[in-house]
Short mmCIF file of C-alpha atoms in Angstrom, two decimals:
data_model
loop_
_atom_site.label_atom_id
_atom_site.label_comp_id
_atom_site.label_asym_id
_atom_site.label_seq_id
_atom_site.Cartn_x
_atom_site.Cartn_y
_atom_site.Cartn_z
CA UNK A 20 24.55 22.66 10.57
CA UNK A 21 22.71 19.97 10.18
CA UNK A 22 21.58 18.96 6.79
CA UNK A 23 18.14 16.61 6.99
CA UNK A 24 16.34 14.62 3.91
CA UNK A 25 12.77 15.47 3.23
CA UNK A 26 10.48 12.19 2.75
CA UNK A 27 7.10 11.45 1.76
CA UNK A 28 4.20 8.75 2.49
CA UNK A 29 1.77 8.93 0.19
CA UNK A 30 -1.32 6.81 1.24
CA UNK A 31 -5.05 6.40 0.09
CA UNK A 32 -6.00 9.52 2.53
CA UNK A 33 -2.84 12.41 2.26
CA UNK A 34 1.11 12.71 1.99
CA UNK A 35 2.79 12.63 5.25
CA UNK A 36 5.78 14.49 5.12
CA UNK A 37 8.59 13.58 6.97
CA UNK A 38 11.93 15.62 7.98
CA UNK A 39 14.40 13.17 8.64
CA UNK A 40 18.48 13.74 9.58
CA UNK A 41 20.77 11.93 8.61
CA UNK A 42 21.01 9.56 11.32
CA UNK A 43 17.54 8.22 10.47
CA UNK A 44 16.22 10.94 13.26
CA UNK A 45 13.08 11.49 12.46
CA UNK A 46 12.51 15.72 13.62
CA UNK A 47 9.30 16.83 12.63
CA UNK A 48 5.86 16.01 10.32
CA UNK A 49 2.98 17.01 8.31
CA UNK A 50 0.02 15.79 6.85
CA UNK A 51 -2.29 17.08 3.99
CA UNK A 52 -5.31 14.81 3.11
CA UNK A 53 -6.89 14.47 -0.71
CA UNK A 54 -10.00 12.51 -1.14
CA UNK A 55 -10.42 9.10 -2.62
CA UNK A 56 -13.23 9.86 -5.80
CA UNK A 57 -15.39 6.78 -6.29
CA UNK A 58 -17.86 6.38 -9.02
CA UNK A 59 -19.12 2.72 -8.46
CA UNK A 60 -18.64 -0.82 -10.38
CA UNK A 61 -15.01 -0.08 -9.01
CA UNK A 62 -13.60 3.23 -9.97
CA UNK A 63 -11.57 4.92 -7.79
CA UNK A 64 -9.94 7.50 -8.80
CA UNK A 65 -7.36 10.57 -7.41
CA UNK A 66 -6.77 13.94 -8.64
CA UNK A 67 -2.77 13.59 -8.80
CA UNK A 68 -2.52 17.82 -9.19
CA UNK A 69 -3.93 17.25 -5.49
CA UNK A 70 -1.00 15.16 -4.88
CA UNK A 71 1.63 17.98 -5.58
CA UNK A 72 0.04 20.35 -4.16
CA UNK A 73 -0.71 18.47 -0.74
CA UNK A 74 3.93 17.99 -1.10
CA UNK A 75 4.14 21.31 -1.07
CA UNK A 76 1.36 21.90 1.45
CA UNK A 77 2.92 19.25 3.40
CA UNK A 78 7.14 21.00 3.04
CA UNK A 79 6.08 24.28 4.08
CA UNK A 80 3.92 23.13 7.07
CA UNK A 81 7.18 21.06 8.60
CA UNK A 82 9.82 23.53 7.78
CA UNK A 83 7.67 26.18 9.41
CA UNK A 84 7.38 23.95 12.71
CA UNK A 85 11.06 22.41 12.47
CA UNK A 86 12.69 26.09 11.66
CA UNK A 87 15.65 24.49 9.47
CA UNK A 88 16.88 26.75 6.27
CA UNK A 89 15.45 25.72 3.37
CA UNK A 90 19.08 25.15 3.15
CA UNK A 91 19.72 22.20 5.36
CA UNK A 92 17.64 20.49 3.10
CA UNK A 93 19.96 17.84 0.95
CA UNK A 94 17.92 15.54 -0.07
CA UNK A 95 14.35 14.80 -1.18
CA UNK A 96 12.32 10.76 -1.41
CA UNK A 97 9.09 9.96 -2.22
CA UNK A 98 7.07 6.61 -0.77
CA UNK A 99 3.77 5.94 -2.57
CA UNK A 100 0.84 3.75 -3.24
CA UNK A 101 1.45 1.35 -6.00
CA UNK A 102 -0.05 0.43 -9.50
CA UNK A 103 -1.71 3.70 -10.39
CA UNK A 104 -2.00 5.20 -13.97
CA UNK A 105 -1.00 9.28 -14.47
CA UNK A 106 -1.07 9.78 -17.94
CA UNK A 107 0.97 13.32 -19.15
CA UNK A 108 1.29 14.93 -22.68
CA UNK A 109 4.03 15.89 -24.65
CA UNK A 110 3.53 19.40 -23.40
CA UNK A 111 3.34 18.50 -18.90
CA UNK A 112 -0.89 18.12 -19.01
CA UNK A 113 -2.14 15.75 -16.45
CA UNK A 114 -4.60 13.98 -18.70
CA UNK A 115 -6.96 12.11 -16.43
CA UNK A 116 -6.98 11.38 -13.32
CA UNK A 117 -5.35 8.67 -11.17
CA UNK A 118 -6.74 5.27 -11.58
CA UNK A 119 -5.28 4.08 -8.18
CA UNK A 120 -4.78 0.54 -7.04
CA UNK A 121 -7.83 -0.59 -5.45
CA UNK A 122 -9.63 1.26 -8.74
CA UNK A 123 -11.19 -2.90 -10.47
CA UNK A 124 -13.11 -1.42 -13.72
CA UNK A 125 -10.86 -3.03 -15.50
CA UNK A 126 -11.81 -6.67 -14.91
CA UNK A 127 -13.20 -7.53 -18.81
CA UNK A 128 -9.51 -6.94 -19.96
CA UNK A 129 -8.03 -9.12 -17.43
CA UNK A 130 -10.21 -11.75 -18.13
CA UNK A 131 -9.13 -11.22 -21.89
CA UNK A 132 -5.76 -10.90 -20.79
CA UNK A 133 -5.03 -14.04 -19.07
CA UNK A 134 -7.60 -15.55 -22.06
CA UNK A 135 -5.10 -14.91 -24.84
CA UNK A 136 -1.47 -15.74 -22.96
CA UNK A 137 -3.99 -19.30 -21.12
CA UNK A 138 -2.80 -18.32 -18.01
CA UNK A 139 -4.06 -15.68 -15.00
CA UNK A 140 -1.10 -12.72 -16.00
CA UNK A 141 -2.96 -10.40 -14.43
CA UNK A 142 -6.04 -9.48 -12.31
CA UNK A 143 -8.80 -6.14 -12.80
CA UNK A 144 -6.70 -4.31 -10.29
CA UNK A 145 -2.99 -4.80 -12.27
CA UNK A 146 -1.88 -1.63 -14.48
CA UNK A 147 -1.73 -4.18 -18.14
CA UNK A 148 -5.23 -4.33 -17.26
CA UNK A 149 -5.57 -0.71 -16.67
CA UNK A 150 -3.69 0.41 -19.12
CA UNK A 151 -5.74 -1.90 -22.25
CA UNK A 152 -8.82 0.08 -20.29
CA UNK A 153 -7.71 2.90 -21.23
CA UNK A 154 -6.34 2.26 -25.07
CA UNK A 155 -10.04 0.26 -25.03
CA UNK A 156 -12.28 3.38 -23.74
CA UNK A 157 -10.44 6.51 -23.85
CA UNK A 158 -8.19 6.10 -27.21
CA UNK A 159 -7.83 9.68 -27.85
CA UNK A 160 -6.19 9.73 -24.30
CA UNK A 161 -3.69 6.52 -24.81
CA UNK A 162 -3.29 8.11 -28.23
CA UNK A 163 -1.91 11.76 -26.86
CA UNK A 164 -0.15 9.94 -23.27
CA UNK A 165 3.36 10.55 -23.69
CA UNK A 166 4.02 8.51 -21.10
CA UNK A 167 1.80 7.24 -18.06
CA UNK A 168 3.06 7.70 -14.51
CA UNK A 169 3.17 5.84 -11.73
CA UNK A 170 2.81 7.64 -8.65
CA UNK A 171 6.03 7.56 -7.59
CA UNK A 172 7.12 8.42 -11.17
CA UNK A 173 4.96 12.09 -11.08
CA UNK A 174 6.51 12.28 -8.34
CA UNK A 175 9.59 12.95 -8.94
CA UNK A 176 9.05 14.70 -12.60
CA UNK A 177 7.11 17.37 -10.97
CA UNK A 178 10.04 18.11 -8.16
CA UNK A 179 12.41 17.38 -11.02
CA UNK A 180 11.20 17.32 -14.47
CA UNK A 181 13.44 13.91 -14.89
CA UNK A 182 10.74 11.00 -16.39
CA UNK A 183 11.57 8.41 -14.79
CA UNK A 184 9.53 5.27 -13.23
CA UNK A 185 10.24 3.43 -9.67
CA UNK A 186 12.14 -0.31 -10.30
CA UNK A 187 8.89 -1.97 -9.46
CA UNK A 188 6.98 -5.19 -10.40
CA UNK A 189 3.27 -3.77 -10.81
CA UNK A 190 4.54 -2.35 -13.46
CA UNK A 191 6.97 -3.57 -16.62
CA UNK A 192 9.87 -3.70 -15.01
CA UNK A 193 11.16 -6.07 -13.19
CA UNK A 194 15.59 -6.67 -11.55
CA UNK A 195 15.46 -10.32 -12.80
CA UNK A 196 16.33 -10.35 -16.71
CA UNK A 197 14.17 -13.49 -18.07
CA UNK A 198 11.16 -11.60 -15.75
CA UNK A 199 12.00 -8.64 -17.77
CA UNK A 200 12.16 -10.28 -20.81
CA UNK A 201 7.78 -12.41 -19.77
CA UNK A 202 6.92 -8.78 -18.99
CA UNK A 203 7.95 -6.43 -21.93
CA UNK A 204 6.29 -9.64 -23.94
CA UNK A 205 2.95 -9.54 -22.23
CA UNK A 206 3.11 -5.87 -22.93
CA UNK A 207 3.52 -6.48 -26.83
CA UNK A 208 1.72 -9.30 -26.79
CA UNK A 209 -1.21 -7.63 -25.33
CA UNK A 210 -1.32 -4.22 -27.48
CA UNK A 211 0.23 -1.54 -24.96
CA UNK A 212 3.64 1.00 -26.55
CA UNK A 213 6.30 0.10 -23.69
CA UNK A 214 7.48 3.70 -25.25
CA UNK A 215 4.57 5.15 -22.90
CA UNK A 216 6.04 3.56 -20.20
CA UNK A 217 9.69 6.31 -18.15
CA UNK A 218 12.38 4.94 -18.17
CA UNK A 219 13.43 3.07 -15.20
CA UNK A 220 14.97 3.65 -11.87
CA UNK A 221 16.22 1.58 -8.68
CA UNK A 222 15.24 3.22 -5.05
CA UNK A 223 18.18 5.24 -4.12
CA UNK A 224 19.38 6.73 -7.72
CA UNK A 225 19.80 10.27 -7.79
CA UNK A 226 17.28 11.64 -10.09
CA UNK A 227 17.87 14.98 -10.49
CA UNK A 228 17.98 18.84 -8.25
CA UNK A 229 15.10 20.51 -7.60
CA UNK A 230 13.68 22.85 -10.57
CA UNK A 231 13.35 26.79 -9.65
CA UNK A 232 9.68 26.31 -10.43
CA UNK A 233 9.10 22.89 -7.75
CA UNK A 234 11.64 24.69 -5.13
CA UNK A 235 10.12 28.68 -5.17
CA UNK A 236 6.80 25.63 -4.49
CA UNK A 237 7.51 23.72 -2.09
CA UNK A 238 9.56 26.17 -0.03
CA UNK A 239 13.27 24.98 -0.76
CA UNK A 240 16.01 25.06 -2.66
CA UNK A 241 17.74 23.85 -6.18
CA UNK A 242 20.37 22.30 -3.53
CA UNK A 243 18.25 19.62 -2.44
CA UNK A 244 18.53 16.13 -4.48
CA UNK A 245 16.08 14.23 -5.90
CA UNK A 246 16.10 10.51 -5.74
CA UNK A 247 14.06 7.50 -7.09
CA UNK A 248 12.27 6.90 -4.00
CA UNK A 249 9.64 3.83 -3.60
CA UNK A 250 6.57 1.82 -3.33
CA UNK A 251 4.72 1.61 0.28
CA UNK A 252 5.24 -2.04 0.63
CA UNK A 253 9.16 -1.95 -0.05
CA UNK A 254 9.16 1.35 2.07
CA UNK A 255 7.00 0.21 5.11
CA UNK A 256 9.81 -2.52 5.64
CA UNK A 257 13.03 -0.97 5.25
CA UNK A 258 11.16 2.04 7.97
CA UNK A 259 10.06 -1.39 10.73
CA UNK A 260 13.84 -2.29 9.91
CA UNK A 261 12.36 -6.08 7.76
CA UNK A 262 15.35 -6.47 5.55
CA UNK A 263 16.86 -9.51 5.76
CA UNK A 264 15.31 -12.70 4.44
CA UNK A 265 12.78 -13.81 6.80
CA UNK A 266 11.36 -10.90 8.54
CA UNK A 267 8.30 -10.25 8.22
CA UNK A 268 6.20 -7.05 8.47
CA UNK A 269 1.95 -6.15 8.63
CA UNK A 270 0.60 -3.42 7.98
CA UNK A 271 -3.14 -1.96 9.27
CA UNK A 272 -3.25 1.38 6.52
CA UNK A 273 -6.49 1.78 3.95
CA UNK A 274 -5.13 -1.44 2.60
CA UNK A 275 -3.70 -4.03 4.90
CA UNK A 276 -0.67 -6.34 3.98
CA UNK A 277 2.14 -8.58 4.85
CA UNK A 278 5.61 -8.17 3.52
CA UNK A 279 8.13 -11.31 4.24
CA UNK A 280 12.22 -10.71 3.22
CA UNK A 281 12.94 -13.29 0.30
CA UNK A 282 16.79 -13.90 -1.73
CA UNK A 283 17.11 -12.45 -5.05
CA UNK A 284 15.80 -14.81 -6.97
CA UNK A 285 12.23 -14.73 -8.32
CA UNK A 286 9.67 -17.82 -7.60
CA UNK A 287 7.19 -19.41 -9.38
CA UNK A 288 3.73 -20.55 -9.02
CA UNK A 289 2.57 -18.54 -6.24
CA UNK A 290 -0.41 -18.29 -4.88
CA UNK A 291 -3.04 -15.94 -6.04
CA UNK A 292 -2.70 -12.63 -5.65
CA UNK A 293 1.26 -12.74 -4.26
CA UNK A 294 3.42 -10.21 -5.87
CA UNK A 295 6.83 -10.56 -5.59
CA UNK A 296 8.62 -6.44 -5.24
CA UNK A 297 12.11 -5.04 -5.46
CA UNK A 298 12.90 -4.09 -1.34
CA UNK A 299 14.93 -0.81 -0.81
CA UNK A 300 17.79 -3.62 -1.24
CA UNK A 301 19.30 -4.77 -4.50
CA UNK A 302 19.62 -9.05 -3.32
CA UNK A 303 15.76 -8.69 -1.41
CA UNK A 304 13.00 -9.21 -3.06
CA UNK A 305 9.71 -8.54 -1.21
CA UNK A 306 7.00 -11.77 -1.42
CA UNK A 307 3.36 -10.40 -0.15
CA UNK A 308 -0.29 -9.73 -0.72
CA UNK A 309 -2.65 -6.86 -0.33
CA UNK A 310 -6.16 -6.78 1.89
CA UNK A 311 -7.93 -4.44 -0.20
CA UNK A 312 -9.58 -2.87 2.09
CA UNK A 313 -8.29 -2.62 6.30
CA UNK A 314 -8.42 1.18 7.19
CA UNK A 315 -11.10 1.66 4.40
CA UNK A 316 -13.38 -0.70 6.64
CA UNK A 317 -12.08 0.33 9.47
CA UNK A 318 -13.23 3.82 8.98
CA UNK A 319 -16.91 2.98 7.52
CA UNK A 320 -17.90 0.95 10.39
CA UNK A 321 -17.12 3.99 12.36
CA UNK A 322 -18.81 6.38 9.89
CA UNK A 323 -21.87 4.23 10.50
CA UNK A 324 -22.04 3.09 13.94
CA UNK A 325 -19.94 6.04 15.59
CA UNK A 326 -22.03 9.04 14.02
CA UNK A 327 -21.79 11.32 16.73
CA UNK A 328 -18.51 11.53 17.80
CA UNK A 329 -15.07 13.45 16.44
CA UNK A 330 -12.93 11.34 13.87
CA UNK A 331 -10.61 10.71 17.31
CA UNK A 332 -13.18 9.88 20.10
CA UNK A 333 -14.73 6.72 17.95
CA UNK A 334 -11.94 5.84 16.84
CA UNK A 335 -11.41 5.93 21.41
CA UNK A 336 -14.93 4.38 21.64
CA UNK A 337 -14.88 1.69 18.99
CA UNK A 338 -11.43 0.44 20.49
CA UNK A 339 -12.92 0.62 24.42
CA UNK A 340 -15.69 -1.07 23.03
CA UNK A 341 -14.65 -3.65 20.68
CA UNK A 342 -12.05 -4.53 23.96
CA UNK A 343 -15.33 -5.63 26.02
CA UNK A 344 -16.48 -7.81 23.16
CA UNK A 345 -15.02 -11.91 22.79
CA UNK A 346 -12.63 -13.14 20.43
CA UNK A 347 -14.80 -14.28 18.21
CA UNK A 348 -17.81 -11.25 17.94
CA UNK A 349 -20.14 -14.20 19.55
CA UNK A 350 -20.72 -15.65 15.65
CA UNK A 351 -20.75 -12.54 13.61
CA UNK A 352 -18.28 -12.09 10.68
CA UNK A 353 -17.09 -9.12 8.62
CA UNK A 354 -15.96 -9.68 5.12
CA UNK A 355 -13.64 -6.62 4.65
CA UNK A 356 -14.47 -6.67 0.92
CA UNK A 357 -15.59 -3.16 -0.10
CA UNK A 358 -13.56 -2.87 -3.25
CA UNK A 359 -12.97 -6.80 -4.05
CA UNK A 360 -10.18 -8.55 -2.64
CA UNK A 361 -6.28 -9.36 -3.84
CA UNK A 362 -5.05 -12.03 -1.79
CA UNK A 363 -5.15 -14.47 -0.51
CA UNK A 364 -8.65 -14.14 -2.78
CA UNK A 365 -8.21 -12.39 -5.88
CA UNK A 366 -11.66 -11.67 -7.18
CA UNK A 367 -12.76 -8.26 -7.82
CA UNK A 368 -16.74 -9.13 -8.44
CA UNK A 369 -16.80 -9.57 -4.24
CA UNK A 370 -17.74 -6.73 -1.71
CA UNK A 371 -18.44 -6.78 1.78
CA UNK A 372 -20.74 -8.86 4.10
CA UNK A 373 -22.30 -8.97 7.60
CA UNK A 374 -23.23 -12.25 8.38
CA UNK A 375 -24.76 -13.86 11.13
CA UNK A 376 -25.84 -10.94 13.04
CA UNK A 377 -28.27 -11.38 15.65
CA UNK A 378 -29.99 -9.51 18.17
CA UNK A 379 -27.24 -9.88 20.28
CA UNK A 380 -24.96 -7.81 17.83
CA UNK A 381 -23.50 -3.77 19.53
CA UNK A 382 -21.73 -1.68 17.34
CA UNK A 383 -18.49 -2.89 19.25
CA UNK A 384 -18.92 -6.23 17.82
CA UNK A 385 -19.10 -4.88 14.22
CA UNK A 386 -16.34 -3.17 15.12
CA UNK A 387 -14.21 -6.16 16.83
CA UNK A 388 -15.22 -8.60 13.83
CA UNK A 389 -14.39 -5.73 11.04
CA UNK A 390 -10.34 -5.90 12.86
CA UNK A 391 -10.94 -10.01 12.75
CA UNK A 392 -11.89 -9.91 9.31
CA UNK A 393 -8.91 -7.82 8.55
CA UNK A 394 -6.36 -10.03 10.57
CA UNK A 395 -8.71 -13.28 8.65
CA UNK A 396 -7.36 -12.39 5.45
CA UNK A 397 -3.18 -11.46 6.91
CA UNK A 398 -3.46 -14.69 8.46
CA UNK A 399 -4.22 -16.56 5.15
CA UNK A 400 -1.57 -14.89 3.54
CA UNK A 401 0.47 -16.25 6.01
CA UNK A 402 -0.46 -19.72 5.12
CA UNK A 403 -0.28 -18.72 1.78
CA UNK A 404 3.57 -17.98 2.14
CA UNK A 405 4.31 -21.20 4.42
CA UNK A 406 2.82 -23.03 1.95
CA UNK A 407 5.19 -21.41 -1.10
CA UNK A 408 7.90 -21.27 0.30
CA UNK A 409 7.77 -24.02 2.99
CA UNK A 410 9.60 -21.72 5.89
CA UNK A 411 7.30 -20.28 8.71
CA UNK A 412 7.30 -16.90 9.97
CA UNK A 413 8.43 -16.44 13.68
CA UNK A 414 7.71 -12.79 14.98
CA UNK A 415 5.40 -10.51 13.14
CA UNK A 416 6.44 -6.40 12.67
CA UNK A 417 3.10 -4.41 12.59
CA UNK A 418 3.00 -0.49 11.15
CA UNK A 419 0.51 1.86 10.01
CA UNK A 420 -2.35 2.97 12.12
CA UNK A 421 -4.25 -0.05 13.06
CA UNK A 422 -0.93 -0.98 14.67
CA UNK A 423 -1.98 2.32 17.31
CA UNK A 424 -5.10 -0.41 18.78
CA UNK A 425 -3.57 -2.93 21.36
CA UNK A 426 -7.14 -4.72 20.06
CA UNK A 427 -5.95 -5.01 17.58
CA UNK A 428 -2.82 -6.07 17.32
CA UNK A 429 -3.94 -8.46 19.73
CA UNK A 430 -6.31 -10.02 17.87
CA UNK A 431 -3.15 -10.68 15.07
CA UNK A 432 -1.17 -12.80 17.24
CA UNK A 433 -4.29 -15.15 18.88
CA UNK A 434 -5.32 -15.17 15.56
CA UNK A 435 -1.65 -16.42 13.67
CA UNK A 436 -0.53 -17.06 16.71
CA UNK A 437 2.57 -15.71 15.80
CA UNK A 438 4.21 -12.81 18.66
CA UNK A 439 2.86 -9.14 17.35
CA UNK A 440 6.38 -6.29 17.00
CA UNK A 441 5.00 -2.74 17.71
CA UNK A 442 7.89 -0.85 16.88
CA UNK A 443 8.25 2.92 18.20
CA UNK A 444 7.74 4.92 15.03
CA UNK A 445 4.23 2.93 13.14
CA UNK A 446 2.16 6.13 11.16
CA UNK A 447 6.37 7.00 9.91
CA UNK A 448 7.46 3.57 8.67
CA UNK A 449 6.97 4.86 5.62
CA UNK A 450 8.89 7.80 5.06
CA UNK A 451 11.67 6.09 7.30
CA UNK A 452 11.80 3.87 4.81
CA UNK A 453 12.04 6.44 2.34
CA UNK A 454 14.26 8.30 3.65
CA UNK A 455 17.06 5.88 4.27
CA UNK A 456 16.64 4.47 0.79
CA UNK A 457 17.60 8.33 0.03
CA UNK A 458 20.46 7.54 2.56
CA UNK A 459 22.19 4.59 0.85
CA UNK A 460 21.64 7.31 -2.79
CA UNK A 461 23.74 9.69 -1.16
CA UNK A 462 26.20 7.30 0.90
CA UNK A 463 25.52 8.28 4.35
CA UNK A 464 24.86 4.31 4.60
CA UNK A 465 24.27 0.67 3.47
CA UNK A 466 21.64 -1.60 4.19
CA UNK A 467 23.09 -3.38 7.23
CA UNK A 468 23.14 -0.32 9.42
CA UNK A 469 19.44 0.56 9.46
CA UNK A 470 17.56 -2.76 11.72
CA UNK A 471 19.59 -0.62 14.34
CA UNK A 472 17.56 2.45 14.41
CA UNK A 473 13.92 1.05 14.36
CA UNK A 474 13.75 0.75 18.27
CA UNK A 475 10.23 -1.50 19.72
CA UNK A 476 7.47 -0.26 22.10
CA UNK A 477 5.97 -3.12 22.60
CA UNK A 478 5.40 -6.68 22.09
CA UNK A 479 1.95 -8.87 21.31
CA UNK A 480 2.28 -12.73 22.78
CA UNK A 481 -0.70 -15.17 21.37
CA UNK A 482 -2.52 -16.06 24.76
CA UNK A 483 -3.23 -20.14 23.97
CA UNK A 484 -6.76 -19.94 25.04
CA UNK A 485 -7.59 -17.48 22.49
CA UNK A 486 -6.16 -18.92 19.51
CA UNK A 487 -7.55 -22.89 19.53
CA UNK A 488 -11.21 -20.92 19.15
CA UNK A 489 -9.54 -18.06 16.51
CA UNK A 490 -8.24 -21.53 14.73
CA UNK A 491 -11.45 -22.46 14.39
CA UNK A 492 -13.52 -19.11 13.37
CA UNK A 493 -11.07 -19.05 11.22
CA UNK A 494 -11.65 -22.07 8.93
CA UNK A 495 -15.91 -20.41 9.24
CA UNK A 496 -14.40 -17.51 7.85
CA UNK A 497 -12.23 -19.41 4.63
CA UNK A 498 -15.84 -20.81 3.81
CA UNK A 499 -17.06 -17.93 3.50
CA UNK A 500 -16.13 -16.80 0.15
CA UNK A 501 -16.66 -20.31 -1.62
CA UNK A 502 -20.28 -20.39 0.00
CA UNK A 503 -20.71 -16.45 -1.45
CA UNK A 504 -19.23 -16.71 -5.09
CA UNK A 505 -21.73 -17.54 -7.17
CA UNK A 506 -23.46 -15.01 -5.61
CA UNK A 507 -20.54 -12.14 -6.16
CA UNK A 508 -20.72 -12.90 -9.97
CA UNK A 509 -24.78 -12.75 -10.04
CA UNK A 510 -25.51 -9.67 -8.33
CA UNK A 511 -21.68 -7.98 -9.90
CA UNK A 512 -22.08 -9.00 -13.05
#
């Protein structure tokens, strides 16, 4: 009888449960959605109880459709959105919504931290700034919190009752001893009690067995072992086979990011907004940056320009319309900054804009310009990587829902001038990467055996005649932020 790993990919809009066999083959998936609660002024929260409800519903659905026996699920692991903050008291009660990765309410706290340290030590979206916001604005909540979990830690705790936190560079922990000391000094200087952060574990580490209550809620048994899991960036990288130094991937989901595998030593003096995270391979790091609004911005366009369609028909029609528009969208630019931006621009005050609108522009122009705006931003991250690391990227593997669009894939190839590769499981890379991490923890294989489990579906080659045109329009896009920066500060305080 075959055994399986249940892996979860938690995004901004919902979770995907994926049943994966020990060879890395996908047996079945199920998706369960939950809302993003936006209150203006940079607030973006989610109810953690909705995360667990979605986990249980998606698990039961995948078990039902696959027909396997619950006892065949021997491993479980979560991949989640990073930089979340979920306060839980000593009785296990959630005290506040998750302050999500896209939330930028802590701009004043970030400025105070940077002023105190005499350098750029935090941005408005960073964990330490949001913790300081809680301490200053909700002091009773801060005092009553036993642990501030990230999303991975919260879900693992719900499953096992054991408090732990993934090894991530977005929180107080680092695999590099010198960097760990710097982080501890920063948290102490700001006045954040590190005892309120759960113990940290690497992503493939065994945490514990499912509790009886969790097993019943999930429809599984206590034979299922739970592994620590990781953030979405590291999981997606592993799931699309990016594990060796120089491997690069782009994710087009609610957010978008570039990640490139680098060596095991943390780099200093990097461009604004760039992060370094642990890979599922403990001897490698990930260099990356995040475009805050990708699918979020695209869906904004769908909601306003295609209200007469259902979502699937709207996606199809928008891609068809955008494909009819020439490169450069006939002078129309869209900046995808709905929730501010993190990289290659680090500024929580800016917002999305439609620039150079004229009477010739149709909804197809707007949708293509949204795709191009994301592509220009990702190309800015590529330029940062080449400057920071002194290396070029020869190929980009692209995953996430946006990678299903041939139009968007070709835009990425033409804007960056780099061939873009679409693997077969673009919508499941996060869950597959998490399953691979659990497989390593279970002793099924090592990281060197993962790449052969990923197959290529299509390659998009840059069109020379279009690359030059995008180089010119990309240069114009780069001028938009410095031209509007002071205006955004006047508008948004």
